[in-house]
Amino acid sequence: MNLPFTIQPDVQHPHEFISYYKEHEAYIESVLTSHGAVKFRNVAIKSANDFQHIVNAISTQFLNYVNGNSPRKKLSEHVYTSTEYDQTQEITMHNEMSYSASWPEKLYMSCIRVAETGGETLLADSREILRIMNPGVVEAVKNKKIRYIRNLHGGNGFFGKSWQETYETDDKKLVEEYLKASQIDYRWENDNSLKIVQLREGVNLHRKTKEMVWFNQIEHFHPCHLGDEIYEVIKSMYASPLDYPMYVQYGDGTDIDVEVIKEIKAIIAGVTLAPKWDENEFMIIDNEIACHGRSPFTGERLVLVSMS
């Protein structure tokens, strides 16, 4: 199956694309739920303002990146950079905020500045991943669920994000209100860091089609995906894996073997596609049907994202 499904409408300016989208919305939604991602070519998006003008016109109920685990810059009310993560590292495949009590249904993306090499937004069908995943792993995930652990530093840490950046505030009371409302276990530490633990499903029913999908961030939360050298550095810095900036276990508190993490990553890599970005493209991803990642890159790269 093509991923993304590509459409080149006979329009160019953002306001023309908005009219086109609204006229063909039923068809676009059908293609999106069938393929998991749709990319529109020849849409003149030159700035964050152009991008926000489009997403504001075609969507509502935007989600901010509060509780997000990847470094981003917030450019405007609903627009972020896709990530500020080290460009030499691959971002492993994941469904956005699948570790949270709520997550975006759709991601909207556009590449304003194309990397010299690499930098593709990687895509894979979460239904296909579930179909080919080791049945024993699927059974363990279904039965035990997934336990996501994050240790957010207080603003002076070397690895990971601060709680201030993660929750877009330095008010602990507001943070606690969010955590309680989101069913997140938490504990403030003596060094002003914040430990949060989230128990979630790892296999879900799609909200509309009711298809089963692989829906988690298992390999993304385990630091072994960073490579042996960085993983060894992290292990040497912390007394326990439970103190790592990010860690993942089965929901019953038992560790997921590193070889299982590597197997999951390899299976997903086998069905992952790397469509190249060009300028003047606008992509919509169904966050439950398709997972995504990012290739390492050289040069300057700027991809914008909004979530709803």
PDB file of C-alpha atoms in Angstrom:
ATOM      1  CA  MET A   1       0.000   0.000   0.000  1.00  0.00           C
ATOM      2  CA  ASN A   2       1.240   3.499  -0.849  1.00  0.00           C
ATOM      3  CA  LEU A   3       2.200   5.493   2.220  1.00  0.00           C
ATOM      4  CA  PRO A   4       1.567   8.327   1.950  1.00  0.00           C
ATOM      5  CA  PHE A   5      -1.174   8.397  -0.665  1.00  0.00           C
ATOM      6  CA  THR A   6      -0.218  11.325  -2.898  1.00  0.00           C
ATOM      7  CA  ILE A   7      -2.595  13.888  -4.386  1.00  0.00           C
ATOM      8  CA  GLN A   8      -1.615  16.830  -6.586  1.00  0.00           C
ATOM      9  CA  PRO A   9      -4.622  19.154  -6.688  1.00  0.00           C
ATOM     10  CA  ASP A  10      -4.888  21.776  -9.403  1.00  0.00           C
ATOM     11  CA  VAL A  11      -4.371  24.580  -6.891  1.00  0.00           C
ATOM     12  CA  GLN A  12      -1.407  26.476  -5.522  1.00  0.00           C
ATOM     13  CA  HIS A  13      -2.129  29.199  -2.975  1.00  0.00           C
ATOM     14  CA  PRO A  14      -3.194  28.248   0.583  1.00  0.00           C
ATOM     15  CA  HIS A  15      -6.686  29.731   0.204  1.00  0.00           C
ATOM     16  CA  GLU A  16      -7.198  27.711  -2.993  1.00  0.00           C
ATOM     17  CA  PHE A  17      -6.076  24.557  -1.200  1.00  0.00           C
ATOM     18  CA  ILE A  18      -8.497  25.228   1.648  1.00  0.00           C
ATOM     19  CA  SER A  19     -11.378  25.462  -0.817  1.00  0.00           C
ATOM     20  CA  TYR A  20     -10.206  22.292  -2.544  1.00  0.00           C
ATOM     21  CA  TYR A  21      -9.924  20.444   0.775  1.00  0.00           C
ATOM     22  CA  LYS A  22     -13.395  21.406   1.940  1.00  0.00           C
ATOM     23  CA  GLU A  23     -14.932  20.435  -1.401  1.00  0.00           C
ATOM     24  CA  HIS A  24     -13.245  17.008  -1.332  1.00  0.00           C
ATOM     25  CA  GLU A  25     -13.166  16.416   2.426  1.00  0.00           C
ATOM     26  CA  ALA A  26     -15.199  13.194   2.378  1.00  0.00           C
ATOM     27  CA  TYR A  27     -12.889  11.641  -0.208  1.00  0.00           C
ATOM     28  CA  ILE A  28      -9.766  12.805   1.637  1.00  0.00           C
ATOM     29  CA  GLU A  29     -11.030  11.342   4.922  1.00  0.00           C
ATOM     30  CA  SER A  30     -11.741   8.050   3.176  1.00  0.00           C
ATOM     31  CA  VAL A  31      -8.252   7.878   1.702  1.00  0.00           C
ATOM     32  CA  LEU A  32      -6.711   8.862   5.032  1.00  0.00           C
ATOM     33  CA  THR A  33      -8.414   6.072   6.979  1.00  0.00           C
ATOM     34  CA  SER A  34      -7.547   3.604   4.216  1.00  0.00           C
ATOM     35  CA  HIS A  35      -3.866   4.496   3.774  1.00  0.00           C
ATOM     36  CA  GLY A  36      -2.959   6.221   7.040  1.00  0.00           C
ATOM     37  CA  ALA A  37      -1.314   9.269   5.467  1.00  0.00           C
ATOM     38  CA  VAL A  38      -2.081  11.656   2.608  1.00  0.00           C
ATOM     39  CA  LYS A  39       0.405  14.073   1.046  1.00  0.00           C
ATOM     40  CA  PHE A  40      -0.683  16.998  -1.123  1.00  0.00           C
ATOM     41  CA  ARG A  41       1.814  18.411  -3.601  1.00  0.00           C
ATOM     42  CA  ASN A  42       2.042  21.848  -5.169  1.00  0.00           C
ATOM     43  CA  VAL A  43       0.640  23.754  -2.176  1.00  0.00           C
ATOM     44  CA  ALA A  44       2.516  27.016  -1.715  1.00  0.00           C
ATOM     45  CA  ILE A  45       3.443  26.903   1.987  1.00  0.00           C
ATOM     46  CA  LYS A  46       6.314  29.328   2.503  1.00  0.00           C
ATOM     47  CA  SER A  47       6.037  30.096   6.214  1.00  0.00           C
ATOM     48  CA  ALA A  48       4.553  29.078   9.541  1.00  0.00           C
ATOM     49  CA  ASN A  49       1.779  31.619   8.903  1.00  0.00           C
ATOM     50  CA  ASP A  50       0.804  29.896   5.632  1.00  0.00           C
ATOM     51  CA  PHE A  51       0.819  26.544   7.417  1.00  0.00           C
ATOM     52  CA  GLN A  52      -1.268  27.747  10.343  1.00  0.00           C
ATOM     53  CA  HIS A  53      -3.728  29.457   7.992  1.00  0.00           C
ATOM     54  CA  ILE A  54      -4.390  26.070   6.358  1.00  0.00           C
ATOM     55  CA  VAL A  55      -4.664  23.965   9.517  1.00  0.00           C
ATOM     56  CA  ASN A  56      -6.882  26.547  11.233  1.00  0.00           C
ATOM     57  CA  ALA A  57      -9.260  26.400   8.267  1.00  0.00           C
ATOM     58  CA  ILE A  58      -9.488  22.617   7.926  1.00  0.00           C
ATOM     59  CA  SER A  59      -9.347  21.443  11.541  1.00  0.00           C
ATOM     60  CA  THR A  60     -10.462  22.234  15.079  1.00  0.00           C
ATOM     61  CA  GLN A  61      -9.748  21.031  18.625  1.00  0.00           C
ATOM     62  CA  PHE A  62      -6.003  21.419  18.392  1.00  0.00           C
ATOM     63  CA  LEU A  63      -3.734  19.787  20.942  1.00  0.00           C
ATOM     64  CA  ASN A  64      -0.674  21.497  22.321  1.00  0.00           C
ATOM     65  CA  TYR A  65       2.443  19.433  22.947  1.00  0.00           C
ATOM     66  CA  VAL A  66       1.999  19.490  26.723  1.00  0.00           C
ATOM     67  CA  ASN A  67       3.362  16.206  28.145  1.00  0.00           C
ATOM     68  CA  GLY A  68       5.345  15.611  24.940  1.00  0.00           C
ATOM     69  CA  ASN A  69       8.637  13.757  25.176  1.00  0.00           C
ATOM     70  CA  SER A  70      10.491  15.150  22.146  1.00  0.00           C
ATOM     71  CA  PRO A  71      12.226  18.566  22.072  1.00  0.00           C
ATOM     72  CA  ARG A  72      10.303  21.067  19.945  1.00  0.00           C
ATOM     73  CA  LYS A  73       9.992  24.801  19.458  1.00  0.00           C
ATOM     74  CA  LYS A  74       6.552  26.342  19.679  1.00  0.00           C
ATOM     75  CA  LEU A  75       6.298  28.808  16.796  1.00  0.00           C
ATOM     76  CA  SER A  76       2.714  29.974  17.257  1.00  0.00           C
ATOM     77  CA  GLU A  77      -0.469  28.971  19.030  1.00  0.00           C
ATOM     78  CA  HIS A  78      -0.820  25.559  17.344  1.00  0.00           C
ATOM     79  CA  VAL A  79       2.381  25.228  15.303  1.00  0.00           C
ATOM     80  CA  TYR A  80       5.577  23.509  16.434  1.00  0.00           C
ATOM     81  CA  THR A  81       8.787  22.405  14.797  1.00  0.00           C
ATOM     82  CA  SER A  82       8.544  18.659  14.223  1.00  0.00           C
ATOM     83  CA  THR A  83      11.505  18.089  16.559  1.00  0.00           C
ATOM     84  CA  GLU A  84      14.780  19.611  17.727  1.00  0.00           C
ATOM     85  CA  TYR A  85      16.243  16.153  18.284  1.00  0.00           C
ATOM     86  CA  ASP A  86      19.907  15.526  17.365  1.00  0.00           C
ATOM     87  CA  GLN A  87      20.047  15.443  13.565  1.00  0.00           C
ATOM     88  CA  THR A  88      22.637  12.639  13.585  1.00  0.00           C
ATOM     89  CA  GLN A  89      20.168  10.299  15.308  1.00  0.00           C
ATOM     90  CA  GLU A  90      17.214   8.449  13.829  1.00  0.00           C
ATOM     91  CA  ILE A  91      13.926   9.036  15.631  1.00  0.00           C
ATOM     92  CA  THR A  92      12.389   5.604  16.097  1.00  0.00           C
ATOM     93  CA  MET A  93       8.886   4.823  14.935  1.00  0.00           C
ATOM     94  CA  HIS A  94       6.068   5.834  17.251  1.00  0.00           C
ATOM     95  CA  ASN A  95       2.444   6.933  17.422  1.00  0.00           C
ATOM     96  CA  GLU A  96       2.406  10.489  18.733  1.00  0.00           C
ATOM     97  CA  MET A  97       1.734  10.690  22.497  1.00  0.00           C
ATOM     98  CA  SER A  98       0.549   7.068  22.623  1.00  0.00           C
ATOM     99  CA  TYR A  99       1.878   7.013  26.194  1.00  0.00           C
ATOM    100  CA  SER A 100      -0.721   9.606  27.247  1.00  0.00           C
ATOM    101  CA  ALA A 101      -4.344   9.355  28.339  1.00  0.00           C
ATOM    102  CA  SER A 102      -5.253  11.362  25.226  1.00  0.00           C
ATOM    103  CA  TRP A 103      -3.452  11.738  21.939  1.00  0.00           C
ATOM    104  CA  PRO A 104      -3.922  13.543  18.625  1.00  0.00           C
ATOM    105  CA  GLU A 105      -6.067  11.868  15.999  1.00  0.00           C
ATOM    106  CA  LYS A 106      -4.284  13.654  13.182  1.00  0.00           C
ATOM    107  CA  LEU A 107      -0.898  15.217  12.542  1.00  0.00           C
ATOM    108  CA  TYR A 108      -0.465  17.976   9.960  1.00  0.00           C
ATOM    109  CA  MET A 109       3.019  18.484   8.536  1.00  0.00           C
ATOM    110  CA  SER A 110       4.836  20.573   5.955  1.00  0.00           C
ATOM    111  CA  CYS A 111       8.511  20.891   5.063  1.00  0.00           C
ATOM    112  CA  ILE A 112       9.586  24.527   4.791  1.00  0.00           C
ATOM    113  CA  ARG A 113      13.294  23.761   4.414  1.00  0.00           C
ATOM    114  CA  VAL A 114      14.451  20.451   2.929  1.00  0.00           C
ATOM    115  CA  ALA A 115      17.555  18.795   4.379  1.00  0.00           C
ATOM    116  CA  GLU A 116      20.630  18.372   2.186  1.00  0.00           C
ATOM    117  CA  THR A 117      20.515  14.616   2.743  1.00  0.00           C
ATOM    118  CA  GLY A 118      18.131  12.415   4.709  1.00  0.00           C
ATOM    119  CA  GLY A 119      15.549  13.937   7.011  1.00  0.00           C
ATOM    120  CA  GLU A 120      12.623  11.926   5.670  1.00  0.00           C
ATOM    121  CA  THR A 121       9.540  11.599   7.861  1.00  0.00           C
ATOM    122  CA  LEU A 122       9.400   7.811   8.129  1.00  0.00           C
ATOM    123  CA  LEU A 123       6.008   6.106   7.921  1.00  0.00           C
ATOM    124  CA  ALA A 124       4.679   2.626   8.681  1.00  0.00           C
ATOM    125  CA  ASP A 125       1.203   1.100   8.816  1.00  0.00           C
ATOM    126  CA  SER A 126       0.350   0.235  12.445  1.00  0.00           C
ATOM    127  CA  ARG A 127      -2.120  -2.437  11.287  1.00  0.00           C
ATOM    128  CA  GLU A 128       0.590  -4.163   9.289  1.00  0.00           C
ATOM    129  CA  ILE A 129       3.024  -3.936  12.212  1.00  0.00           C
ATOM    130  CA  LEU A 130       0.527  -5.710  14.447  1.00  0.00           C
ATOM    131  CA  ARG A 131      -0.054  -8.379  11.797  1.00  0.00           C
ATOM    132  CA  ILE A 132       3.639  -9.287  11.480  1.00  0.00           C
ATOM    133  CA  MET A 133       4.721  -8.691  15.082  1.00  0.00           C
ATOM    134  CA  ASN A 134       5.959 -11.657  17.112  1.00  0.00           C
ATOM    135  CA  PRO A 135       2.720 -13.161  18.556  1.00  0.00           C
ATOM    136  CA  GLY A 136       4.400 -13.692  21.923  1.00  0.00           C
ATOM    137  CA  VAL A 137       5.283 -10.015  22.136  1.00  0.00           C
ATOM    138  CA  VAL A 138       1.758  -8.994  21.145  1.00  0.00           C
ATOM    139  CA  GLU A 139       0.279 -11.277  23.783  1.00  0.00           C
ATOM    140  CA  ALA A 140       2.583  -9.890  26.487  1.00  0.00           C
ATOM    141  CA  VAL A 141       1.718  -6.305  25.540  1.00  0.00           C
ATOM    142  CA  LYS A 142      -2.014  -7.045  25.495  1.00  0.00           C
ATOM    143  CA  ASN A 143      -1.997  -8.862  28.820  1.00  0.00           C
ATOM    144  CA  LYS A 144       0.468  -6.742  30.785  1.00  0.00           C
ATOM    145  CA  LYS A 145       0.099  -3.317  29.094  1.00  0.00           C
ATOM    146  CA  ILE A 146       2.973  -0.827  28.965  1.00  0.00           C
ATOM    147  CA  ARG A 147       4.507   1.235  31.773  1.00  0.00           C
ATOM    148  CA  TYR A 148       6.186   4.431  30.591  1.00  0.00           C
ATOM    149  CA  ILE A 149       8.590   6.156  32.991  1.00  0.00           C
ATOM    150  CA  ARG A 150      10.054   9.632  32.627  1.00  0.00           C
ATOM    151  CA  ASN A 151      12.347  11.586  34.920  1.00  0.00           C
ATOM    152  CA  LEU A 152      12.061  15.253  34.010  1.00  0.00           C
ATOM    153  CA  HIS A 153      14.849  17.420  35.384  1.00  0.00           C
ATOM    154  CA  GLY A 154      14.233  20.782  37.004  1.00  0.00           C
ATOM    155  CA  GLY A 155      16.004  22.847  34.364  1.00  0.00           C
ATOM    156  CA  ASN A 156      19.651  21.924  34.761  1.00  0.00           C
ATOM    157  CA  GLY A 157      19.814  18.333  33.531  1.00  0.00           C
ATOM    158  CA  PHE A 158      22.075  16.991  30.803  1.00  0.00           C
ATOM    159  CA  PHE A 159      19.790  14.321  29.321  1.00  0.00           C
ATOM    160  CA  GLY A 160      16.113  14.661  28.516  1.00  0.00           C
ATOM    161  CA  LYS A 161      13.601  17.456  28.951  1.00  0.00           C
ATOM    162  CA  SER A 162      12.764  19.572  31.971  1.00  0.00           C
ATOM    163  CA  TRP A 163       9.303  19.478  33.502  1.00  0.00           C
ATOM    164  CA  GLN A 164       9.008  23.207  32.769  1.00  0.00           C
ATOM    165  CA  GLU A 165       9.552  22.603  29.047  1.00  0.00           C
ATOM    166  CA  THR A 166       7.356  19.506  29.010  1.00  0.00           C
ATOM    167  CA  TYR A 167       4.334  21.222  30.600  1.00  0.00           C
ATOM    168  CA  GLU A 168       4.978  24.726  29.229  1.00  0.00           C
ATOM    169  CA  THR A 169       4.897  26.290  32.713  1.00  0.00           C
ATOM    170  CA  ASP A 170       7.076  26.721  35.795  1.00  0.00           C
ATOM    171  CA  ASP A 171       4.044  26.544  38.122  1.00  0.00           C
ATOM    172  CA  LYS A 172       4.084  23.210  39.963  1.00  0.00           C
ATOM    173  CA  LYS A 173       0.427  23.550  40.903  1.00  0.00           C
ATOM    174  CA  LEU A 174      -0.603  23.736  37.253  1.00  0.00           C
ATOM    175  CA  VAL A 175       1.593  20.745  36.486  1.00  0.00           C
ATOM    176  CA  GLU A 176      -0.032  18.724  39.260  1.00  0.00           C
ATOM    177  CA  GLU A 177      -3.514  19.648  38.065  1.00  0.00           C
ATOM    178  CA  TYR A 178      -2.652  18.370  34.592  1.00  0.00           C
ATOM    179  CA  LEU A 179      -1.092  15.167  35.914  1.00  0.00           C
ATOM    180  CA  LYS A 180      -4.081  14.344  38.112  1.00  0.00           C
ATOM    181  CA  ALA A 181      -6.563  15.046  35.326  1.00  0.00           C
ATOM    182  CA  SER A 182      -4.521  12.858  32.950  1.00  0.00           C
ATOM    183  CA  GLN A 183      -4.277   9.908  35.362  1.00  0.00           C
ATOM    184  CA  ILE A 184      -0.494  10.170  35.576  1.00  0.00           C
ATOM    185  CA  ASP A 185       1.301   9.013  38.709  1.00  0.00           C
ATOM    186  CA  TYR A 186       3.982  11.462  39.778  1.00  0.00           C
ATOM    187  CA  ARG A 187       6.496  12.289  42.476  1.00  0.00           C
ATOM    188  CA  TRP A 188       8.567  15.420  43.042  1.00  0.00           C
ATOM    189  CA  GLU A 189      12.167  14.586  43.901  1.00  0.00           C
ATOM    190  CA  ASN A 190      14.522  16.482  46.228  1.00  0.00           C
ATOM    191  CA  ASP A 191      16.528  17.892  43.293  1.00  0.00           C
ATOM    192  CA  ASN A 192      13.398  19.559  41.841  1.00  0.00           C
ATOM    193  CA  SER A 193      13.009  16.861  39.202  1.00  0.00           C
ATOM    194  CA  LEU A 194       9.707  15.134  38.494  1.00  0.00           C
ATOM    195  CA  LYS A 195       9.163  11.393  38.055  1.00  0.00           C
ATOM    196  CA  ILE A 196       6.041  10.470  36.095  1.00  0.00           C
ATOM    197  CA  VAL A 197       4.674   6.997  35.399  1.00  0.00           C
ATOM    198  CA  GLN A 198       1.954   6.217  32.864  1.00  0.00           C
ATOM    199  CA  LEU A 199       0.252   2.825  32.419  1.00  0.00           C
ATOM    200  CA  ARG A 200      -1.197   2.435  28.926  1.00  0.00           C
ATOM    201  CA  GLU A 201      -2.420  -0.102  26.401  1.00  0.00           C
ATOM    202  CA  GLY A 202       0.013  -1.033  23.658  1.00  0.00           C
ATOM    203  CA  VAL A 203      -2.552  -2.379  21.187  1.00  0.00           C
ATOM    204  CA  ASN A 204      -5.693  -0.346  20.472  1.00  0.00           C
ATOM    205  CA  LEU A 205      -8.861  -0.252  18.424  1.00  0.00           C
ATOM    206  CA  HIS A 206      -8.917   2.498  15.823  1.00  0.00           C
ATOM    207  CA  ARG A 207     -11.489   5.093  16.855  1.00  0.00           C
ATOM    208  CA  LYS A 208     -13.425   4.890  13.554  1.00  0.00           C
ATOM    209  CA  THR A 209     -12.624   1.691  11.690  1.00  0.00           C
ATOM    210  CA  LYS A 210     -12.359  -0.462  14.857  1.00  0.00           C
ATOM    211  CA  GLU A 211      -9.299  -2.158  13.369  1.00  0.00           C
ATOM    212  CA  MET A 212      -6.654  -3.340  15.814  1.00  0.00           C
ATOM    213  CA  VAL A 213      -3.412  -1.333  15.631  1.00  0.00           C
ATOM    214  CA  TRP A 214       0.028  -1.528  17.205  1.00  0.00           C
ATOM    215  CA  PHE A 215      -0.059   1.706  19.224  1.00  0.00           C
ATOM    216  CA  ASN A 216       2.818   2.471  21.567  1.00  0.00           C
ATOM    217  CA  GLN A 217       6.325   3.835  21.973  1.00  0.00           C
ATOM    218  CA  ILE A 218       8.088   0.791  23.390  1.00  0.00           C
ATOM    219  CA  GLU A 219      11.366   1.040  21.480  1.00  0.00           C
ATOM    220  CA  HIS A 220      11.275   4.849  21.532  1.00  0.00           C
ATOM    221  CA  PHE A 221      11.265   4.932  25.355  1.00  0.00           C
ATOM    222  CA  HIS A 222      14.039   2.379  25.836  1.00  0.00           C
ATOM    223  CA  PRO A 223      17.509   3.986  25.579  1.00  0.00           C
ATOM    224  CA  CYS A 224      19.033   0.975  23.816  1.00  0.00           C
ATOM    225  CA  HIS A 225      17.626   2.418  20.586  1.00  0.00           C
ATOM    226  CA  LEU A 226      20.200   5.230  20.852  1.00  0.00           C
ATOM    227  CA  GLY A 227      23.010   2.788  20.070  1.00  0.00           C
ATOM    228  CA  ASP A 228      25.398   0.834  22.261  1.00  0.00           C
ATOM    229  CA  GLU A 229      27.766   3.731  22.982  1.00  0.00           C
ATOM    230  CA  ILE A 230      25.141   6.178  24.250  1.00  0.00           C
ATOM    231  CA  TYR A 231      23.253   3.408  26.042  1.00  0.00           C
ATOM    232  CA  GLU A 232      26.410   2.467  27.961  1.00  0.00           C
ATOM    233  CA  VAL A 233      26.928   6.118  28.950  1.00  0.00           C
ATOM    234  CA  ILE A 234      23.364   6.345  30.251  1.00  0.00           C
ATOM    235  CA  LYS A 235      23.725   3.104  32.211  1.00  0.00           C
ATOM    236  CA  SER A 236      26.917   4.406  33.823  1.00  0.00           C
ATOM    237  CA  MET A 237      25.231   7.632  34.944  1.00  0.00           C
ATOM    238  CA  TYR A 238      22.255   6.218  36.833  1.00  0.00           C
ATOM    239  CA  ALA A 239      21.919   3.768  39.692  1.00  0.00           C
ATOM    240  CA  SER A 240      18.764   2.205  38.258  1.00  0.00           C
ATOM    241  CA  PRO A 241      16.972   2.108  34.890  1.00  0.00           C
ATOM    242  CA  LEU A 242      14.003   3.603  36.735  1.00  0.00           C
ATOM    243  CA  ASP A 243      16.060   6.808  37.017  1.00  0.00           C
ATOM    244  CA  TYR A 244      16.820   7.100  33.285  1.00  0.00           C
ATOM    245  CA  PRO A 245      15.308  10.161  31.566  1.00  0.00           C
ATOM    246  CA  MET A 246      12.986   7.718  29.750  1.00  0.00           C
ATOM    247  CA  TYR A 247      12.359   4.039  30.366  1.00  0.00           C
ATOM    248  CA  VAL A 248       9.724   1.451  29.540  1.00  0.00           C
ATOM    249  CA  GLN A 249       8.547  -1.757  31.213  1.00  0.00           C
ATOM    250  CA  TYR A 250       5.619  -4.099  30.972  1.00  0.00           C
ATOM    251  CA  GLY A 251       2.685  -2.822  32.955  1.00  0.00           C
ATOM    252  CA  ASP A 252       3.324  -5.251  35.798  1.00  0.00           C
ATOM    253  CA  GLY A 253       6.712  -3.653  36.453  1.00  0.00           C
ATOM    254  CA  THR A 254       8.828  -6.364  34.810  1.00  0.00           C
ATOM    255  CA  ASP A 255      11.558  -5.301  32.403  1.00  0.00           C
ATOM    256  CA  ILE A 256      11.264  -5.800  28.654  1.00  0.00           C
ATOM    257  CA  ASP A 257      14.388  -7.625  27.536  1.00  0.00           C
ATOM    258  CA  VAL A 258      16.724  -5.581  25.339  1.00  0.00           C
ATOM    259  CA  GLU A 259      16.608  -8.302  22.692  1.00  0.00           C
ATOM    260  CA  VAL A 260      12.810  -7.940  22.568  1.00  0.00           C
ATOM    261  CA  ILE A 261      13.193  -4.171  22.087  1.00  0.00           C
ATOM    262  CA  LYS A 262      15.634  -4.790  19.232  1.00  0.00           C
ATOM    263  CA  GLU A 263      13.294  -7.371  17.680  1.00  0.00           C
ATOM    264  CA  ILE A 264      10.374  -4.929  17.789  1.00  0.00           C
ATOM    265  CA  LYS A 265      12.518  -2.233  16.179  1.00  0.00           C
ATOM    266  CA  ALA A 266      13.700  -4.602  13.426  1.00  0.00           C
ATOM    267  CA  ILE A 267      10.193  -5.842  12.612  1.00  0.00           C
ATOM    268  CA  ILE A 268       8.890  -2.282  12.302  1.00  0.00           C
ATOM    269  CA  ALA A 269      11.893  -1.292  10.168  1.00  0.00           C
ATOM    270  CA  GLY A 270      10.914  -4.026   7.723  1.00  0.00           C
ATOM    271  CA  VAL A 271       7.669  -2.250   6.820  1.00  0.00           C
ATOM    272  CA  THR A 272       8.885   1.355   7.199  1.00  0.00           C
ATOM    273  CA  LEU A 273       8.904   3.681   4.198  1.00  0.00           C
ATOM    274  CA  ALA A 274      10.991   6.835   3.769  1.00  0.00           C
ATOM    275  CA  PRO A 275       9.191   9.201   1.365  1.00  0.00           C
ATOM    276  CA  LYS A 276      11.321  12.223   0.543  1.00  0.00           C
ATOM    277  CA  TRP A 277      10.165  15.712   1.387  1.00  0.00           C
ATOM    278  CA  ASP A 278       9.900  18.444  -1.219  1.00  0.00           C
ATOM    279  CA  GLU A 279       8.928  22.034  -0.565  1.00  0.00           C
ATOM    280  CA  ASN A 280       5.301  23.025  -1.084  1.00  0.00           C
ATOM    281  CA  GLU A 281       3.902  19.779   0.303  1.00  0.00           C
ATOM    282  CA  PHE A 282       1.259  19.304   3.006  1.00  0.00           C
ATOM    283  CA  MET A 283       0.807  15.955   4.724  1.00  0.00           C
ATOM    284  CA  ILE A 284      -1.873  14.591   7.034  1.00  0.00           C
ATOM    285  CA  ILE A 285      -1.188  11.487   9.135  1.00  0.00           C
ATOM    286  CA  ASP A 286      -3.811   9.427  10.927  1.00  0.00           C
ATOM    287  CA  ASN A 287      -1.916   8.993  14.190  1.00  0.00           C
ATOM    288  CA  GLU A 288      -3.534   5.638  15.004  1.00  0.00           C
ATOM    289  CA  ILE A 289      -3.222   3.989  11.598  1.00  0.00           C
ATOM    290  CA  ALA A 290       0.293   5.202  10.814  1.00  0.00           C
ATOM    291  CA  CYS A 291       3.313   5.547  13.053  1.00  0.00           C
ATOM    292  CA  HIS A 292       6.148   7.861  12.104  1.00  0.00           C
ATOM    293  CA  GLY A 293       9.790   8.664  12.778  1.00  0.00           C
ATOM    294  CA  ARG A 294      12.642  10.622  11.201  1.00  0.00           C
ATOM    295  CA  SER A 295      15.823   9.754   9.342  1.00  0.00           C
ATOM    296  CA  PRO A 296      19.121  11.373  10.338  1.00  0.00           C
ATOM    297  CA  PHE A 297      20.003  14.305   8.120  1.00  0.00           C
ATOM    298  CA  THR A 298      22.625  16.829   7.099  1.00  0.00           C
ATOM    299  CA  GLY A 299      22.158  20.520   6.435  1.00  0.00           C
ATOM    300  CA  GLU A 300      19.247  22.634   7.577  1.00  0.00           C
ATOM    301  CA  ARG A 301      15.784  21.087   7.915  1.00  0.00           C
ATOM    302  CA  LEU A 302      12.539  22.699   9.013  1.00  0.00           C
ATOM    303  CA  VAL A 303       9.339  20.663   9.211  1.00  0.00           C
ATOM    304  CA  LEU A 304       6.255  22.182  10.852  1.00  0.00           C
ATOM    305  CA  VAL A 305       3.611  20.190  12.695  1.00  0.00           C
ATOM    306  CA  SER A 306       0.187  20.759  14.222  1.00  0.00           C
ATOM    307  CA  MET A 307      -1.916  18.193  16.075  1.00  0.00           C
ATOM    308  CA  SER A 308      -5.660  17.796  16.439  1.00  0.00           C
TER     309      SER A 308
END
